Coordinates of N, CA and C in Angstrom, one line a residue:
M2 N 161.5 -40.3 50.9 CA 161.8 -41.2 49.8 C 162.3 -40.5 48.6
T3 N 163.5 -40.8 48.2 CA 164.1 -40.2 47.0 C 163.9 -41.1 45.8
M4 N 163.4 -40.4 44.7 CA 163.2 -41.2 43.5 C 164.3 -40.8 42.5
T5 N 164.9 -41.8 42.0 CA 166.0 -41.7 41.0 C 165.5 -42.0 39.6
L6 N 165.6 -41.1 38.7 CA 165.3 -41.4 37.3 C 166.5 -42.0 36.6
V7 N 166.2 -43.0 35.9 CA 167.3 -43.7 35.2 C 167.0 -43.6 33.7
A8 N 167.9 -43.0 33.0 CA 167.8 -42.9 31.5 C 167.8 -44.3 30.9
P9 N 167.0 -44.5 29.9 CA 167.0 -45.8 29.2 C 168.3 -46.0 28.5
T10 N 168.7 -47.2 28.4 CA 169.9 -47.5 27.6 C 169.5 -48.7 26.7
V11 N 170.3 -48.9 25.7 CA 170.0 -50.0 24.7 C 170.3 -51.3 25.4
A12 N 169.3 -52.2 25.4 CA 169.4 -53.5 26.1 C 169.6 -54.6 25.0
D13 N 169.0 -54.5 23.9 CA 169.0 -55.5 22.8 C 168.7 -54.8 21.5
Y14 N 169.2 -55.4 20.4 CA 168.9 -54.8 19.1 C 169.0 -56.0 18.1
E15 N 168.3 -55.7 16.9 CA 168.4 -56.6 15.8 C 167.9 -55.9 14.6
A16 N 168.2 -56.4 13.4 CA 167.6 -55.8 12.2 C 166.2 -56.4 12.0
S17 N 165.3 -55.6 11.5 CA 164.0 -56.1 11.2 C 164.1 -57.3 10.1
A18 N 163.0 -58.0 10.0 CA 163.0 -59.2 9.1 C 163.3 -58.7 7.6
D19 N 162.8 -57.5 7.3 CA 163.0 -57.0 5.9 C 164.3 -56.2 5.8
L20 N 165.1 -56.1 6.9 CA 166.3 -55.3 6.9 C 166.2 -53.8 6.7
A21 N 165.0 -53.3 6.8 CA 164.7 -51.9 6.6 C 164.7 -51.1 7.8
A22 N 164.9 -51.7 9.0 CA 164.9 -51.0 10.2 C 165.8 -51.7 11.3
L23 N 166.3 -50.9 12.2 CA 166.9 -51.4 13.4 C 165.9 -51.4 14.5
L24 N 165.7 -52.6 15.1 CA 164.8 -52.7 16.2 C 165.6 -52.7 17.5
V25 N 165.2 -51.8 18.4 CA 165.9 -51.6 19.7 C 165.0 -51.8 20.8
R26 N 165.4 -52.6 21.8 CA 164.7 -52.7 23.1 C 165.6 -52.1 24.1
T27 N 165.0 -51.2 24.9 CA 165.7 -50.5 25.9 C 165.6 -51.2 27.3
T28 N 166.4 -50.7 28.2 CA 166.3 -51.3 29.6 C 165.0 -51.0 30.3
Q29 N 164.3 -50.0 29.7 CA 162.9 -49.7 30.2 C 161.8 -50.4 29.4
D30 N 162.2 -51.4 28.7 CA 161.3 -52.2 27.8 C 160.6 -51.5 26.8
D31 N 161.1 -50.3 26.3 CA 160.6 -49.7 25.2 C 161.0 -50.4 23.9
A32 N 160.1 -50.5 23.0 CA 160.5 -51.1 21.7 C 160.5 -50.0 20.7
L33 N 161.7 -49.8 20.1 CA 161.9 -48.7 19.2 C 162.3 -49.3 17.8
S34 N 161.9 -48.5 16.8 CA 162.3 -48.9 15.4 C 162.9 -47.7 14.7
L35 N 164.1 -47.9 14.3 CA 164.8 -46.8 13.5 C 165.0 -47.3 12.1
P36 N 164.3 -46.5 11.2 CA 164.5 -46.9 9.7 C 165.9 -46.9 9.3
A37 N 166.3 -47.8 8.4 CA 167.6 -47.9 7.9 C 168.0 -46.6 7.2
E38 N 167.1 -46.0 6.5 CA 167.3 -44.8 5.7 C 167.7 -43.6 6.7
Q39 N 166.9 -43.6 7.8 CA 167.2 -42.5 8.8 C 168.6 -42.7 9.4
L40 N 169.0 -44.0 9.7 CA 170.3 -44.3 10.2 C 171.4 -43.9 9.2
R41 N 171.2 -44.3 7.9 CA 172.2 -43.9 6.9 C 172.4 -42.4 6.8
L42 N 171.2 -41.7 6.8 CA 171.3 -40.3 6.7 C 171.9 -39.6 7.9
S43 N 171.9 -40.3 9.0 CA 172.4 -39.8 10.3 C 173.9 -40.2 10.6
C44 N 174.5 -40.8 9.7 CA 175.9 -41.3 9.9 C 176.8 -40.1 10.1
K45 N 177.6 -40.2 11.1 CA 178.6 -39.1 11.5 C 180.0 -39.5 11.2
C46 N 180.3 -40.5 10.4 CA 181.7 -40.9 10.2 C 182.4 -39.7 9.4
A47 N 183.7 -39.8 9.3 CA 184.4 -38.7 8.7 C 184.1 -38.6 7.2
H48 N 183.9 -39.8 6.5 CA 183.5 -39.8 5.1 C 182.2 -39.0 4.9
C49 N 181.2 -39.4 5.7 CA 179.8 -38.7 5.5 C 179.9 -37.3 5.9
T50 N 180.6 -37.0 7.0 CA 180.7 -35.6 7.4 C 181.4 -34.7 6.3
R51 N 182.4 -35.3 5.7 CA 183.1 -34.5 4.6 C 182.2 -34.4 3.4
A52 N 181.4 -35.4 3.1 CA 180.5 -35.4 1.9 C 179.4 -34.3 2.2
R53 N 179.0 -34.2 3.4 CA 178.0 -33.1 3.7 C 178.6 -31.8 3.6
F54 N 179.8 -31.6 4.1 CA 180.6 -30.3 4.0 C 180.8 -29.9 2.5
D55 N 181.1 -30.9 1.7 CA 181.3 -30.6 0.3 C 180.0 -30.6 -0.6
G56 N 178.9 -30.8 0.1 CA 177.6 -30.8 -0.7 C 177.4 -32.0 -1.5
R57 N 178.0 -33.1 -1.2 CA 177.9 -34.3 -2.0 C 177.1 -35.4 -1.3
F58 N 176.6 -35.1 -0.2 CA 175.8 -36.1 0.6 C 174.4 -36.2 0.1
P59 N 173.9 -37.4 -0.3 CA 172.5 -37.6 -0.8 C 171.5 -37.1 0.2
D60 N 170.3 -36.7 -0.3 CA 169.2 -36.3 0.5 C 168.4 -37.5 0.9
A61 N 168.6 -38.6 0.3 CA 167.8 -39.8 0.6 C 168.6 -41.1 0.2
F62 N 168.2 -42.2 0.8 CA 168.8 -43.5 0.4 C 167.6 -44.5 0.3
P63 N 166.8 -44.3 -0.8 CA 165.6 -45.1 -0.9 C 166.0 -46.6 -1.1
G64 N 165.3 -47.5 -0.4 CA 165.5 -48.9 -0.5 C 166.8 -49.4 0.3
I65 N 167.4 -48.5 1.0 CA 168.6 -49.0 1.8 C 168.3 -50.0 2.8
A66 N 169.2 -51.0 3.0 CA 168.9 -52.0 4.0 C 170.1 -52.2 4.9
I67 N 169.9 -52.7 6.1 CA 171.0 -53.0 7.0 C 171.5 -54.4 6.7
T68 N 172.8 -54.5 6.5 CA 173.4 -55.8 6.1 C 174.2 -56.4 7.2
E69 N 174.6 -55.6 8.2 CA 175.4 -56.2 9.3 C 175.3 -55.2 10.5
I70 N 175.4 -55.8 11.7 CA 175.4 -55.0 12.9 C 176.5 -55.5 13.8
G71 N 177.5 -54.7 14.1 CA 178.6 -55.0 15.0 C 178.4 -54.3 16.3
D72 N 178.4 -55.0 17.4 CA 178.3 -54.4 18.7 C 179.7 -54.1 19.3
L73 N 180.0 -52.8 19.5 CA 181.3 -52.3 20.0 C 181.2 -52.0 21.5
G74 N 180.1 -52.4 22.1 CA 180.0 -52.1 23.5 C 179.3 -50.8 23.8
Y75 N 180.0 -49.7 23.4 CA 179.4 -48.4 23.6 C 178.5 -47.9 22.5
G76 N 178.6 -48.7 21.4 CA 177.8 -48.3 20.2 C 177.7 -49.4 19.2
L77 N 177.0 -49.2 18.1 CA 176.9 -50.2 17.0 C 177.6 -49.7 15.8
N78 N 178.3 -50.6 15.1 CA 178.8 -50.4 13.8 C 177.8 -51.0 12.8
I79 N 177.1 -50.2 12.0 CA 176.1 -50.7 11.1 C 176.5 -50.6 9.7
S80 N 176.4 -51.7 9.0 CA 176.8 -51.7 7.5 C 175.5 -51.7 6.7
F81 N 175.5 -51.1 5.6 CA 174.4 -50.9 4.7 C 174.5 -51.5 3.4
S82 N 173.4 -51.7 2.7 CA 173.4 -52.3 1.4 C 174.1 -51.5 0.3
D83 N 174.4 -50.2 0.5 CA 175.2 -49.4 -0.5 C 176.7 -49.6 -0.3
G84 N 177.1 -50.5 0.6 CA 178.5 -50.8 0.9 C 179.1 -49.9 2.0
H85 N 178.3 -49.0 2.5 CA 178.9 -48.1 3.6 C 178.9 -48.9 4.9
N86 N 180.1 -48.9 5.5 CA 180.2 -49.6 6.8 C 181.1 -48.9 7.8
R87 N 181.2 -47.6 7.7 CA 182.1 -46.8 8.5 C 181.5 -46.2 9.7
G88 N 180.1 -46.2 9.7 CA 179.4 -45.4 10.8 C 179.4 -46.2 12.1
I89 N 179.7 -45.5 13.1 CA 179.6 -46.0 14.5 C 178.5 -45.1 15.2
Y90 N 177.5 -45.8 15.7 CA 176.4 -45.1 16.3 C 176.4 -45.4 17.8
P91 N 176.9 -44.4 18.6 CA 176.9 -44.6 20.1 C 175.4 -44.9 20.5
K92 N 175.3 -45.7 21.5 CA 174.0 -46.1 21.9 C 173.1 -44.9 22.4
P93 N 173.7 -43.9 23.1 CA 172.9 -42.7 23.4 C 172.4 -42.0 22.1
Y94 N 173.2 -42.0 21.1 CA 172.9 -41.4 19.8 C 171.7 -42.1 19.2
L95 N 171.7 -43.4 19.2 CA 170.6 -44.2 18.7 C 169.3 -43.8 19.4
L96 N 169.4 -43.7 20.7 CA 168.2 -43.4 21.5 C 167.7 -41.9 21.1
S97 N 168.6 -41.0 20.9 CA 168.3 -39.7 20.5 C 167.6 -39.6 19.2
L98 N 168.1 -40.5 18.2 CA 167.4 -40.6 16.9 C 166.0 -41.1 17.0
A99 N 165.8 -41.9 18.0 CA 164.4 -42.4 18.2 C 163.5 -41.5 19.1
G100 N 164.1 -40.3 19.5 CA 163.4 -39.4 20.3 C 163.3 -39.7 21.7
R101 N 164.3 -40.5 22.2 CA 164.3 -40.9 23.7 C 165.4 -40.1 24.4

């Protein structure tokens, strides 16, 4: 008998009631919570990458909230209360941020 391991993928997602976290359910029924601040700090868009390179990227985003989530199929476009809406978070990247 051969056992095949299947990596979890994102099955469903939503913002928490207080908008302070992204709640993710995987295909393996794991329930994960990613804080909005962690997501904002982990943005890899060109704007944030350049700000990090130039030393202008903040160390924290206290009180940041998720304002919108767009599903692009392969990832999520997450908008934040500071007006930032350029970040695309591939679903495997989201799972890696959650330690999966």
